[in-house]
PDB file of C-alpha atoms in Angstrom:
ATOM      1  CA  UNK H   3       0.000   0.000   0.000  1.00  0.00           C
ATOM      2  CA  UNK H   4       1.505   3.219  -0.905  1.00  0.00           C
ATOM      3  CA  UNK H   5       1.203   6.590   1.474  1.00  0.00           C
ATOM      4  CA  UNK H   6       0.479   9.609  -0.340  1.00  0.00           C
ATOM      5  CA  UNK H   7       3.110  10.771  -2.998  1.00  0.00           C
ATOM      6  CA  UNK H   8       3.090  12.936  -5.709  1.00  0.00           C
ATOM      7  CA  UNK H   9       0.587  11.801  -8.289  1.00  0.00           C
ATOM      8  CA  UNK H  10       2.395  10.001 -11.747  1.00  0.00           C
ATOM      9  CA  UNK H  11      -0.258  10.703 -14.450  1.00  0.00           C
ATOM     10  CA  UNK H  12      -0.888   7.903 -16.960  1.00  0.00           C
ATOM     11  CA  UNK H  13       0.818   8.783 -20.367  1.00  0.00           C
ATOM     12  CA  UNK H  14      -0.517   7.991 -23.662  1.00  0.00           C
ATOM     13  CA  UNK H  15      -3.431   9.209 -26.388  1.00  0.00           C
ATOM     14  CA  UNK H  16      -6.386  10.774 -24.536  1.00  0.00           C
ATOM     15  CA  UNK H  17      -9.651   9.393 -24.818  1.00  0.00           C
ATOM     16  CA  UNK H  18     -12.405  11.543 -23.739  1.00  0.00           C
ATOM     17  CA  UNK H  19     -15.083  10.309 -20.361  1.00  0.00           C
ATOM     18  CA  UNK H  20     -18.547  10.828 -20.308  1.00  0.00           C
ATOM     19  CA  UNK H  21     -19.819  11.134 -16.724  1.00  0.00           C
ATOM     20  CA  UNK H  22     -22.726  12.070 -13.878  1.00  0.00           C
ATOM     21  CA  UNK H  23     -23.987  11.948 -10.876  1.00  0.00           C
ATOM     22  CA  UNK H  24     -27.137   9.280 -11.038  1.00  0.00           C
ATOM     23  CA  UNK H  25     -29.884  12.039 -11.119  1.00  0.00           C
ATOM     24  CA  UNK H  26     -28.122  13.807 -14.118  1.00  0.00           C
ATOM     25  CA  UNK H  27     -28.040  17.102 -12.471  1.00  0.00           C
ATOM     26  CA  UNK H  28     -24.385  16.710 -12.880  1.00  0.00           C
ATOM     27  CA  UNK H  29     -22.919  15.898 -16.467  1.00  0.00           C
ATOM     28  CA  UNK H  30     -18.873  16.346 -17.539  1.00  0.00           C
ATOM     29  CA  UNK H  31     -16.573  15.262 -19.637  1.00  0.00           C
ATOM     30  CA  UNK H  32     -13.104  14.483 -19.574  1.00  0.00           C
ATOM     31  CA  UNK H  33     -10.003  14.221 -21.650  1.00  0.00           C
ATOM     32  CA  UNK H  34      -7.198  11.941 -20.194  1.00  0.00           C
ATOM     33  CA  UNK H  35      -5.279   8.872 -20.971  1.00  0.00           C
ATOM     34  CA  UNK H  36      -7.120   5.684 -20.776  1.00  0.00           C
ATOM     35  CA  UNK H  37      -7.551   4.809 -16.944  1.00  0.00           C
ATOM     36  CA  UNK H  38      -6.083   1.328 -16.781  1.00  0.00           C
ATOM     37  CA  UNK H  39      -6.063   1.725 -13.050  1.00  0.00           C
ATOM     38  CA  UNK H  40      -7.777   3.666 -10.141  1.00  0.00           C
ATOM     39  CA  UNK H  41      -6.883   5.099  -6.928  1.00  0.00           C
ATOM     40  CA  UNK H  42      -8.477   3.547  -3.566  1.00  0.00           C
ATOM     41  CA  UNK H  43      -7.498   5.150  -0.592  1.00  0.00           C
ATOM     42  CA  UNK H  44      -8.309   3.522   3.259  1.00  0.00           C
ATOM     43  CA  UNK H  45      -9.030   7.180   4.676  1.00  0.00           C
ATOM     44  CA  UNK H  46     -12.572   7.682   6.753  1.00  0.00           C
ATOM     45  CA  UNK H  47     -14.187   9.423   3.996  1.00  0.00           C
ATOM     46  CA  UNK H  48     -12.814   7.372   0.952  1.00  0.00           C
ATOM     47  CA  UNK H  49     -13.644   4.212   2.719  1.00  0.00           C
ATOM     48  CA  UNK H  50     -17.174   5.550   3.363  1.00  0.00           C
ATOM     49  CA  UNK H  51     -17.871   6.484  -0.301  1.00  0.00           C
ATOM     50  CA  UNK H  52     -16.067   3.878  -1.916  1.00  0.00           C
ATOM     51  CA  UNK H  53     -14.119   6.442  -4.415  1.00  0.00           C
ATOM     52  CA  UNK H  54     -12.191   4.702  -7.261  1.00  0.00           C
ATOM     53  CA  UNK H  55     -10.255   8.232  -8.200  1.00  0.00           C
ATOM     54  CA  UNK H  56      -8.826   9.300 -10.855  1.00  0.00           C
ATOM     55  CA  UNK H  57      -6.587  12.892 -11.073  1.00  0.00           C
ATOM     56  CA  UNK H  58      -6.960  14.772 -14.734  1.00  0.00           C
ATOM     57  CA  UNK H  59      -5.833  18.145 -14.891  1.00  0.00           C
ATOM     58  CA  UNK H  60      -8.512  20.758 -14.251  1.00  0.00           C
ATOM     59  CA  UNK H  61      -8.162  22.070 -17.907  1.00  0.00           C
ATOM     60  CA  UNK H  62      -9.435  18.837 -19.219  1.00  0.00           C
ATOM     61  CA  UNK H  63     -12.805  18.658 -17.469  1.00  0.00           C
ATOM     62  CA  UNK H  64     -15.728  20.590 -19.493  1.00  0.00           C
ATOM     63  CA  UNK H  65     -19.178  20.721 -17.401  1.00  0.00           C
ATOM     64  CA  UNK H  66     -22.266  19.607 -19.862  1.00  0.00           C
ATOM     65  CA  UNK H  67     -24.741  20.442 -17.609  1.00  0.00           C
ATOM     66  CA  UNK H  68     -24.894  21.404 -14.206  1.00  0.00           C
ATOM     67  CA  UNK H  69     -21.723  23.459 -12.292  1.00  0.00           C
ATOM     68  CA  UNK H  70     -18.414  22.313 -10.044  1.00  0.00           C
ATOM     69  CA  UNK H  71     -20.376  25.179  -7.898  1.00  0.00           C
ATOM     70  CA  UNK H  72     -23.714  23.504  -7.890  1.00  0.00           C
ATOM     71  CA  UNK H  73     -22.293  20.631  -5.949  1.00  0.00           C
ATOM     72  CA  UNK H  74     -22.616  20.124  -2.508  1.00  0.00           C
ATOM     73  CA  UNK H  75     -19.363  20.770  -0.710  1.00  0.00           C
ATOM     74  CA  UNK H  76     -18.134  18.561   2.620  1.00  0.00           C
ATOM     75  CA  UNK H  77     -14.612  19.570   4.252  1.00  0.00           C
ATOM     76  CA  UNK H  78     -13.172  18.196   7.745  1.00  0.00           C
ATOM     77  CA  UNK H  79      -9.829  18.290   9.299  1.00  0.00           C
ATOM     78  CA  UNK H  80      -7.701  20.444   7.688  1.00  0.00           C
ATOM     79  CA  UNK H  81      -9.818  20.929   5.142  1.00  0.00           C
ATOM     80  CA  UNK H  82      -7.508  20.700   2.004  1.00  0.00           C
ATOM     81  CA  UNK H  83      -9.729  18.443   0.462  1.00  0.00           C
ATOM     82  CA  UNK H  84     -13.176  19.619  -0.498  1.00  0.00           C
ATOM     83  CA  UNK H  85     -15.321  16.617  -1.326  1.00  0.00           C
ATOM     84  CA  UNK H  86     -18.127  17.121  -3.357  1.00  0.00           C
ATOM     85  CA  UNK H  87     -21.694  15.551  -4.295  1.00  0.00           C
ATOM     86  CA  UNK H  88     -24.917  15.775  -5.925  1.00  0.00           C
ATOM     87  CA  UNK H  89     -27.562  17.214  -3.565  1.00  0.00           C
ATOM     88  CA  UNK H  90     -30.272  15.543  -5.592  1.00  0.00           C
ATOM     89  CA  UNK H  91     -28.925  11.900  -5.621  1.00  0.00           C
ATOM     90  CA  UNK H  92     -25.993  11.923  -3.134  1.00  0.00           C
ATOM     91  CA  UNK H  93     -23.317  10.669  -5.467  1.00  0.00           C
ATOM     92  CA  UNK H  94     -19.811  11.739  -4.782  1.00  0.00           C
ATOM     93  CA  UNK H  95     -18.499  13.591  -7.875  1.00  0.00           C
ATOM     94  CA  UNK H  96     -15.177  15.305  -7.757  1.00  0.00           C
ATOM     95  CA  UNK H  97     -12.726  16.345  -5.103  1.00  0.00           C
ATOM     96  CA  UNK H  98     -10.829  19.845  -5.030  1.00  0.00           C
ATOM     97  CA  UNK H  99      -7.555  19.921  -3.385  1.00  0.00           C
ATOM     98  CA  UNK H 100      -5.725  22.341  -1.754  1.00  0.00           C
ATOM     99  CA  UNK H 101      -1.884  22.502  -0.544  1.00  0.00           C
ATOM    100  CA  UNK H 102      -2.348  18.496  -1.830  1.00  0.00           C
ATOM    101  CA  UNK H 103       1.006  17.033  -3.133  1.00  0.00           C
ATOM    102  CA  UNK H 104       1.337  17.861  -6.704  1.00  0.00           C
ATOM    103  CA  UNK H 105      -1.382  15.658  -9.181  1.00  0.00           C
ATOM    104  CA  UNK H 106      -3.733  15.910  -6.346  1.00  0.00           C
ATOM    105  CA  UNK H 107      -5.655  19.282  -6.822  1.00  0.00           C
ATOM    106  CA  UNK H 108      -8.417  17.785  -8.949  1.00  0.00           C
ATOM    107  CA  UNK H 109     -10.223  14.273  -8.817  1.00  0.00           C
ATOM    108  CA  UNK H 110     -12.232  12.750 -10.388  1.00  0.00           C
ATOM    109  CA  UNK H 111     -14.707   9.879  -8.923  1.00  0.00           C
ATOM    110  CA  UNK H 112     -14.157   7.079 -11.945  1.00  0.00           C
ATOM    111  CA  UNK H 113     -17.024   5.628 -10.390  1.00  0.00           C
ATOM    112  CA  UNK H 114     -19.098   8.645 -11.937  1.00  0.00           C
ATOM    113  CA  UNK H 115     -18.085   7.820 -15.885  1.00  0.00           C
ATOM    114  CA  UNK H 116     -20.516   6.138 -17.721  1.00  0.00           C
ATOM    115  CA  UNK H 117     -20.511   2.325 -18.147  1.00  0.00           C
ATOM    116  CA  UNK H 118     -17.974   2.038 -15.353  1.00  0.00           C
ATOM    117  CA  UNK H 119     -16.810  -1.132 -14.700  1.00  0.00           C
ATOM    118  CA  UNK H 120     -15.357  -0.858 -11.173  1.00  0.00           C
ATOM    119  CA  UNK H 121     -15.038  -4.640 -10.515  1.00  0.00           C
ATOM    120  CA  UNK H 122     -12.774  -4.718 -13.637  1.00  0.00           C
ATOM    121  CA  UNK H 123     -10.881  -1.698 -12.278  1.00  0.00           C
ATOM    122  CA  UNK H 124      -6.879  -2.500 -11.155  1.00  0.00           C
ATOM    123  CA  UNK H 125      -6.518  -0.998  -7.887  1.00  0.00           C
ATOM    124  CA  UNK H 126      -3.996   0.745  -6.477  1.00  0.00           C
ATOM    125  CA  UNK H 127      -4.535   1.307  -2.592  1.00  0.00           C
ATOM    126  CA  UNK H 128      -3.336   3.856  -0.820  1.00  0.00           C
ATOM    127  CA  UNK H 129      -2.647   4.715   2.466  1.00  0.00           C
ATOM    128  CA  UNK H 130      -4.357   7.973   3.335  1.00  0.00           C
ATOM    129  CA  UNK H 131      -5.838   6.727   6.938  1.00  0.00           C
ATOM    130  CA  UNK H 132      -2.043   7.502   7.935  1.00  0.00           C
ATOM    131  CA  UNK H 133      -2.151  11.121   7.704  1.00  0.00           C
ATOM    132  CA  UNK H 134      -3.621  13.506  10.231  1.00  0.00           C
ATOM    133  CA  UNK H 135      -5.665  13.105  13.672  1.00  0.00           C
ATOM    134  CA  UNK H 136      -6.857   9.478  13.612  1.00  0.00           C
ATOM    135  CA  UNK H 137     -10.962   9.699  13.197  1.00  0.00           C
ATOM    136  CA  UNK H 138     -12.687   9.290  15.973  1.00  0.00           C
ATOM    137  CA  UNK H 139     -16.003   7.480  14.732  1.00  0.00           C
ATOM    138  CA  UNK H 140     -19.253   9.334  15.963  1.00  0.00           C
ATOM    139  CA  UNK H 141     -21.664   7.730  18.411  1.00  0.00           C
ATOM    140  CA  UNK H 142     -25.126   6.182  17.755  1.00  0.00           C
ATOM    141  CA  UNK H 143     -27.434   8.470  20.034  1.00  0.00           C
ATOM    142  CA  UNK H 144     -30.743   7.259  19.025  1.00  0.00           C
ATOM    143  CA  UNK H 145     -32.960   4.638  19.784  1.00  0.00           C
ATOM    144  CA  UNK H 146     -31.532   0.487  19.331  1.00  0.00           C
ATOM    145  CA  UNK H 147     -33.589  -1.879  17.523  1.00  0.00           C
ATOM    146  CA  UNK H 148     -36.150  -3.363  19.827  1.00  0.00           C
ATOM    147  CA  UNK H 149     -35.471  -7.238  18.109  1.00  0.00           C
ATOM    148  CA  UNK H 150     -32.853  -8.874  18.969  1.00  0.00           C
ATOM    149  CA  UNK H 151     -31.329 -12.091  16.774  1.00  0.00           C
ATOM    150  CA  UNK H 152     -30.401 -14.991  18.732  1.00  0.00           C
ATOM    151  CA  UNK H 153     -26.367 -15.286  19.164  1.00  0.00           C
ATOM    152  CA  UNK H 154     -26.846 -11.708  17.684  1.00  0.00           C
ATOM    153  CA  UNK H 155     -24.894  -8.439  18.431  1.00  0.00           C
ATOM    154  CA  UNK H 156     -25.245  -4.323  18.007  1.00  0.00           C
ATOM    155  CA  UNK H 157     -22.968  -2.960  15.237  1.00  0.00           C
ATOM    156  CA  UNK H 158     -23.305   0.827  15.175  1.00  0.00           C
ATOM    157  CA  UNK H 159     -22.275   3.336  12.305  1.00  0.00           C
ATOM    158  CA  UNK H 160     -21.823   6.645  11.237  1.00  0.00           C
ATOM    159  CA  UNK H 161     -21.759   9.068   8.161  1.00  0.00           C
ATOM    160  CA  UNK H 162     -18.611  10.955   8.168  1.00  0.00           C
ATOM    161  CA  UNK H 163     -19.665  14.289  10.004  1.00  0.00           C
ATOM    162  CA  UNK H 164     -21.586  12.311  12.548  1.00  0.00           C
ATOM    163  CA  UNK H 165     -25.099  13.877  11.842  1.00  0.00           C
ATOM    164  CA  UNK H 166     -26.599  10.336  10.895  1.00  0.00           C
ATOM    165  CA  UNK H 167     -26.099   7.616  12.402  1.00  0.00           C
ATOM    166  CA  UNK H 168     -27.397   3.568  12.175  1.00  0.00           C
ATOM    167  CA  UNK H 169     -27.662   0.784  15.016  1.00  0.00           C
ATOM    168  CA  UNK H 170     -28.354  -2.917  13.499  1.00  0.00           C
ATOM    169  CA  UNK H 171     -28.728  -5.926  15.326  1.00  0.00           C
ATOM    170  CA  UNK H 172     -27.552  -9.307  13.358  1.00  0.00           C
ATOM    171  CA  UNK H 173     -25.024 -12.005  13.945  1.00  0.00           C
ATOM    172  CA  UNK H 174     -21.644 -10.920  14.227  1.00  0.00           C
ATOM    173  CA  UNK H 175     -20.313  -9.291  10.808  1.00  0.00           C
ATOM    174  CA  UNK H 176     -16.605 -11.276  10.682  1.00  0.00           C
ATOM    175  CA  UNK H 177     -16.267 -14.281   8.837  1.00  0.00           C
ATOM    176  CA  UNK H 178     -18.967 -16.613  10.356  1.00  0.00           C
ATOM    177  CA  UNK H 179     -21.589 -13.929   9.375  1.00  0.00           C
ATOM    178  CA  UNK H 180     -23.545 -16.331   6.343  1.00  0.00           C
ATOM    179  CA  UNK H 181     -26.262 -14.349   5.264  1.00  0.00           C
ATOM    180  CA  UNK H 182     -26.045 -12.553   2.350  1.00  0.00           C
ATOM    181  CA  UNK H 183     -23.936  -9.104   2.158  1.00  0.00           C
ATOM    182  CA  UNK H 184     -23.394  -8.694  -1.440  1.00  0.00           C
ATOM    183  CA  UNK H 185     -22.111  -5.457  -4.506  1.00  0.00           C
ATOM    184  CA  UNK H 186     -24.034  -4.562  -7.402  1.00  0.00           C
ATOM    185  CA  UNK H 187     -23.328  -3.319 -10.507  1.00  0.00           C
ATOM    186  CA  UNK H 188     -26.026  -1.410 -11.451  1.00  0.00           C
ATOM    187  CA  UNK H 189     -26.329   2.224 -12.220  1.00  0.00           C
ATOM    188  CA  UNK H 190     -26.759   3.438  -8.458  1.00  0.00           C
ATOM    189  CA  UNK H 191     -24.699   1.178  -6.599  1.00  0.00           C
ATOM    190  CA  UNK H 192     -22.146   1.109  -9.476  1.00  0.00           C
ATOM    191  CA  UNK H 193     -21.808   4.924  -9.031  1.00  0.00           C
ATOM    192  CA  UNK H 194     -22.371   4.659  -4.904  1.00  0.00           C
ATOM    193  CA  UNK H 195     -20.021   1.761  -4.113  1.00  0.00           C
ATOM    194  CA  UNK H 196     -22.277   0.378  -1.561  1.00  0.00           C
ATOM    195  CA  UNK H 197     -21.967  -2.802   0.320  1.00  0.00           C
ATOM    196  CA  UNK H 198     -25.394  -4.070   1.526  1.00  0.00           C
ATOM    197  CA  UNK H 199     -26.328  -6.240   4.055  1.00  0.00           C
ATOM    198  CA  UNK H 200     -30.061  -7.239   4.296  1.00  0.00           C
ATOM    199  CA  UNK H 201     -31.477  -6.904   7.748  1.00  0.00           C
ATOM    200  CA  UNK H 202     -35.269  -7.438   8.340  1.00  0.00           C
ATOM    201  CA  UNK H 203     -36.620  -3.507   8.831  1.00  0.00           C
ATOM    202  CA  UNK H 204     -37.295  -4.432  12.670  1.00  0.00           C
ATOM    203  CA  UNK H 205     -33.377  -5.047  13.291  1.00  0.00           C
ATOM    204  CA  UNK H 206     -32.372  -1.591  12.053  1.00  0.00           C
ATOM    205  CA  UNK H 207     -32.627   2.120  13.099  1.00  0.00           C
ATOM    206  CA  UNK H 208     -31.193   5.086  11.389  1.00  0.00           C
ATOM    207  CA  UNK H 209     -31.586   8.437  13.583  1.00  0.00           C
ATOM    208  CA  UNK H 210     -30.893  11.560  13.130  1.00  0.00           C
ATOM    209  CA  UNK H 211     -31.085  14.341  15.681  1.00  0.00           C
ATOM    210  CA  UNK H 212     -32.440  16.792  13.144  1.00  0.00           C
ATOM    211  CA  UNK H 213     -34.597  14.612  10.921  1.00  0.00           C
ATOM    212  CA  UNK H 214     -33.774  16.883   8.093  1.00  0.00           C
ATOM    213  CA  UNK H 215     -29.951  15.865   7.775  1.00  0.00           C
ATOM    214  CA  UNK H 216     -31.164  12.736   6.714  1.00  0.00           C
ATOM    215  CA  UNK H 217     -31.942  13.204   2.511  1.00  0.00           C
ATOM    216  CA  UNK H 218     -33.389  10.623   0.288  1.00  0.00           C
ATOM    217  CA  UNK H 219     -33.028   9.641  -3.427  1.00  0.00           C
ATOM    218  CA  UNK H 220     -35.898   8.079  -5.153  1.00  0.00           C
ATOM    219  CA  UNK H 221     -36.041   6.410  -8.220  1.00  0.00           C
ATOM    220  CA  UNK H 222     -37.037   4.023 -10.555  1.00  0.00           C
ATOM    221  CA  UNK H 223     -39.898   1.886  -8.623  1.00  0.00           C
ATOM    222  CA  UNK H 224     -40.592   4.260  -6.517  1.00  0.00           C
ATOM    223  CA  UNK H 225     -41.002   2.280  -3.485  1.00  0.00           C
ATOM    224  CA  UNK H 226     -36.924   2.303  -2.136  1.00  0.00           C
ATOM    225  CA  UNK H 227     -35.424   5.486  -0.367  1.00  0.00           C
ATOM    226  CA  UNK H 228     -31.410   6.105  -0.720  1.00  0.00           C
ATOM    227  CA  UNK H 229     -30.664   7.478   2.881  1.00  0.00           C
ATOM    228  CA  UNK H 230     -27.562   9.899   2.801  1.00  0.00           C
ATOM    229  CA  UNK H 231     -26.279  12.361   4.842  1.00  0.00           C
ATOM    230  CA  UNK H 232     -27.178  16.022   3.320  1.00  0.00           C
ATOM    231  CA  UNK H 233     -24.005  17.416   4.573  1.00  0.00           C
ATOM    232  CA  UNK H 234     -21.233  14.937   3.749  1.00  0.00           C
ATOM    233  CA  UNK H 235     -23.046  12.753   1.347  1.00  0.00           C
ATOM    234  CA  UNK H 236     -21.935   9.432   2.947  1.00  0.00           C
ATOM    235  CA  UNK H 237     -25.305   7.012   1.905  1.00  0.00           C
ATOM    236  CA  UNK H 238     -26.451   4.902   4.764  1.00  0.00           C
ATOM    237  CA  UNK H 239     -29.478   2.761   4.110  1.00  0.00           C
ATOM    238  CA  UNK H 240     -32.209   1.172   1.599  1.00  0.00           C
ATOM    239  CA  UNK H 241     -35.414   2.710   3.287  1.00  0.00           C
ATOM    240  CA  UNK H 242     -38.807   1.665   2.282  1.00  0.00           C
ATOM    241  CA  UNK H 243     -41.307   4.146   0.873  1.00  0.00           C
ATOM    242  CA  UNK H 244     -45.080   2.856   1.419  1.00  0.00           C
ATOM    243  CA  UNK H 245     -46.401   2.808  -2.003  1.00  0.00           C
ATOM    244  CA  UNK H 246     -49.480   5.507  -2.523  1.00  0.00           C
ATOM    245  CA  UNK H 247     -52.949   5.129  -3.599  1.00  0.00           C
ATOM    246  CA  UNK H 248     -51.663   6.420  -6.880  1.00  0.00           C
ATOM    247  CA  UNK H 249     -49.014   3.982  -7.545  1.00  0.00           C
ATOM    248  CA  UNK H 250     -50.547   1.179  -6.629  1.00  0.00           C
ATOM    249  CA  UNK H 251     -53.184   1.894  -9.155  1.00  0.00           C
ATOM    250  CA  UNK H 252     -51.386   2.493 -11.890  1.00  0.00           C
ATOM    251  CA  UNK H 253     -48.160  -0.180 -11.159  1.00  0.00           C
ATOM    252  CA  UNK H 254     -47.647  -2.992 -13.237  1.00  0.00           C
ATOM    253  CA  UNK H 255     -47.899  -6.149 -11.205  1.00  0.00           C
ATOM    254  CA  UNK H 256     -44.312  -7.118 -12.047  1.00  0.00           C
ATOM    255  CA  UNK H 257     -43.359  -3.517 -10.108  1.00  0.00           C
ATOM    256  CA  UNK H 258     -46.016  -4.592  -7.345  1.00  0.00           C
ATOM    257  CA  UNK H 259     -44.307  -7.433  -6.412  1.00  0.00           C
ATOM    258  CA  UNK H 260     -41.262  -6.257  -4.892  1.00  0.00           C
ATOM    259  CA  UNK H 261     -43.015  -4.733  -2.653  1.00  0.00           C
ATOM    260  CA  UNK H 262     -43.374  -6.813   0.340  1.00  0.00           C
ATOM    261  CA  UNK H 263     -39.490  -7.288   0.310  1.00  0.00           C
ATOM    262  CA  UNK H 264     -38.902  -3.610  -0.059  1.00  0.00           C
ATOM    263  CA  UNK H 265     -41.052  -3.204   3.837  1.00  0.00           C
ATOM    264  CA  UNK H 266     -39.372  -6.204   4.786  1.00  0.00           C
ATOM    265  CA  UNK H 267     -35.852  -5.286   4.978  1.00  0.00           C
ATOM    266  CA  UNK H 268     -33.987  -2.274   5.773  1.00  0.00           C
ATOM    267  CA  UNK H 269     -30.698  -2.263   4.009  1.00  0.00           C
ATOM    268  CA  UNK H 270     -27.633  -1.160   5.499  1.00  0.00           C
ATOM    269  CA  UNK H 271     -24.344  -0.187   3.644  1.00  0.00           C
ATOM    270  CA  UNK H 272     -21.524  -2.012   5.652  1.00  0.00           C
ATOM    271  CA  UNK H 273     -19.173   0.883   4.648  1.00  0.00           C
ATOM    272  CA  UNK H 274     -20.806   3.184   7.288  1.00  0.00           C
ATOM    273  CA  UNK H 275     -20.376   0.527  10.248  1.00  0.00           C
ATOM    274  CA  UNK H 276     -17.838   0.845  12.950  1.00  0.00           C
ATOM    275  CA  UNK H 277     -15.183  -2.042  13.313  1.00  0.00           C
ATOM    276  CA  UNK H 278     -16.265  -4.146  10.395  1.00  0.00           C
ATOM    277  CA  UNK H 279     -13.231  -5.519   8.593  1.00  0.00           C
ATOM    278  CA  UNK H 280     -14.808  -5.623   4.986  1.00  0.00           C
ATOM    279  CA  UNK H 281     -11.878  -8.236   4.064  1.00  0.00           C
ATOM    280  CA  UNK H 282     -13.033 -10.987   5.982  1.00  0.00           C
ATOM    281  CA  UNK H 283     -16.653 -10.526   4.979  1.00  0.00           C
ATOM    282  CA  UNK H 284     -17.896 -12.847   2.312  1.00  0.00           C
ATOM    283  CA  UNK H 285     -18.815 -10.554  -0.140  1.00  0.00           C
ATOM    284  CA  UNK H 286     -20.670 -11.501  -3.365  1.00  0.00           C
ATOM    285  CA  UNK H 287     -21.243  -9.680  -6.835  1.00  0.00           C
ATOM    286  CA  UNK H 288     -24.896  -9.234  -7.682  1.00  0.00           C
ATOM    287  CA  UNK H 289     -25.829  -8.212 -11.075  1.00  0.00           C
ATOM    288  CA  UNK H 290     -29.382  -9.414 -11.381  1.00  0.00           C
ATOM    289  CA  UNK H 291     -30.608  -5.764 -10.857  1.00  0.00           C
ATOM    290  CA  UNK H 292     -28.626  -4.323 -13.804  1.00  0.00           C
ATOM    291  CA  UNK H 293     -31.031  -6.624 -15.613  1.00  0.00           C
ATOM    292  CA  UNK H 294     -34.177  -5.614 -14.665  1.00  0.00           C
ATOM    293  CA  UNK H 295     -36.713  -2.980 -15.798  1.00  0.00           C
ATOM    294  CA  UNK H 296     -36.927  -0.022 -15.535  1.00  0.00           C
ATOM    295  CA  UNK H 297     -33.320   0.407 -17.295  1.00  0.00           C
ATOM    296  CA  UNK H 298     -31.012   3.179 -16.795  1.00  0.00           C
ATOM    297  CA  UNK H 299     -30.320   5.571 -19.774  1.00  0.00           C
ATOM    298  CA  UNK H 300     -26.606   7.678 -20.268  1.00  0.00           C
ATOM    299  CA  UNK H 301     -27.968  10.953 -19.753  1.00  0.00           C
TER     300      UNK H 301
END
């Protein structure tokens, strides 16, 4: 694992990247050499998000629709690193450096380009949980899940800033934990890097103080709410939306019946949790949902 260094761009003919945030409020393109390989840095934030990064220079990024400004903005430390996301859909963009070794003052989340295929990525990890005050994770403050699994335990987790918080009760998440916890590849969890573990609704609780910090992306269905934190952008749960009146009358019964599994479970992005050591999780590749109607179109 390498620590931070000054960044050695990729040489070679530039080939121009299409990207956006899921919504599509945010739409760029970039001219670089071919990305053969991404950055993954161990940080609290980059671990959170899941960034695969990439650093162009600034000159070579042309905003289609949208603005850099537009974005939300999340800093923290010593804030030389402005992270920022879509308020719409909560996807993590791009990330503005400043007094950053030299290559580092503009990034790009590859996760973001269109038809990204992370999982065919080659990594190089970095070591950026090294530098600064070690993180001190926030405290869950709010309520516990009233059920309780048997040989079960409480796992707690955070956003970054500590204004959302989760508390899930399930058997211990290490390497005996055999229920499913599994990556997708479609067009949201492609672009959000989550991690999901399926807990029935009853086992989880995400809390906010101020209910407000808590925003939600809906899409597609309808009936599925992506939880993220509205000032640092870290996304935290699947959260069932009850279906209205109107919807259910007009759904198609093939939308219809994912309901009951949708108010079942309460997903929960392992990223977020406290003490989890994602390398001795058993963590499989879904990509039935990149199959399945409604299907995502490049905007």
């Amino acid at each position: 694992m390498d620590d931070i260094a000054p960044y050695v761009p990729e040489s070679g003919p530039h080939k121009t990247y299409r990207g956006n945030c899921h919504c599509a409020a945010s739409v760029y393109e970039v001219s670089m050499p071919e990305v053969k390989e991404v950055e993954v840095c161990n940080c609290s934030i980059c671990a959170r998000k899941g960034y695969m990064m990439v650093w162009p220079s600034r000159e070579d990024f042309k905003v289609i629709k949208g603005s850099v400004d537009a974005l939300a903005g999340y800093t923290f430390g010593s804030g030389i690193v402005e992270h920022k996301f879509c308020k719409i859909c909560g996807i993590a963009v791009i990330g503005l450096g400043h007094g950053v070794p030299k290559g580092y003052e503009f990034g790009i989340n590859a996760r973001t380009f269109q038809d990204f295929e992370g999982w065919q990525m080659k990594q190089r990890a970095v070591n950026g949980k090294k530098l600064g005050k070690a993180y001190d994770p926030p405290v869950h403050k709010g309520p516990l899940p009233q059920v309780e699994i048997e040989g079960g335990v409480l796992t707690t987790g955070s956003c970054h800033c500590g204004r959302v918080t989760v508390a899930v009760h399930s058997k211990p998440l290490d390497e005996t934990y055999d229920s499913q916890i599994a990556e997708c590849n479609c067009s949201i969890c492609e672009r959000g890097a989550y991690i999901w573990m399926y807990p029935k609704t009853e086992q989880v609780v995400l809390h906010a103080e101020n209910p407000e910090d808590i925003s939600s992306y809906n899409f597609g269905r309808g009936i599925i709410d992506k939880t993220f934190c509205r000032h640092c952008g870290v996304h935290m749960t699947n959260r069932y939306r009850p279906p209205t009146e109107e919807w259910l009358a007009n759904a198609s019964d093939f939308d219809k019946q994912w309901v009951p599994a949708a108010k079942a479970n309460h997903n929960v992005n392992v990223r977020v949790l406290h003490g989890v050591d994602l390398s001795k999780l058993n963590i499989t590749r879904s990509t039935m949902a990149k199959s399945l109607p409604p299907f995502y179109g490049n905007p």
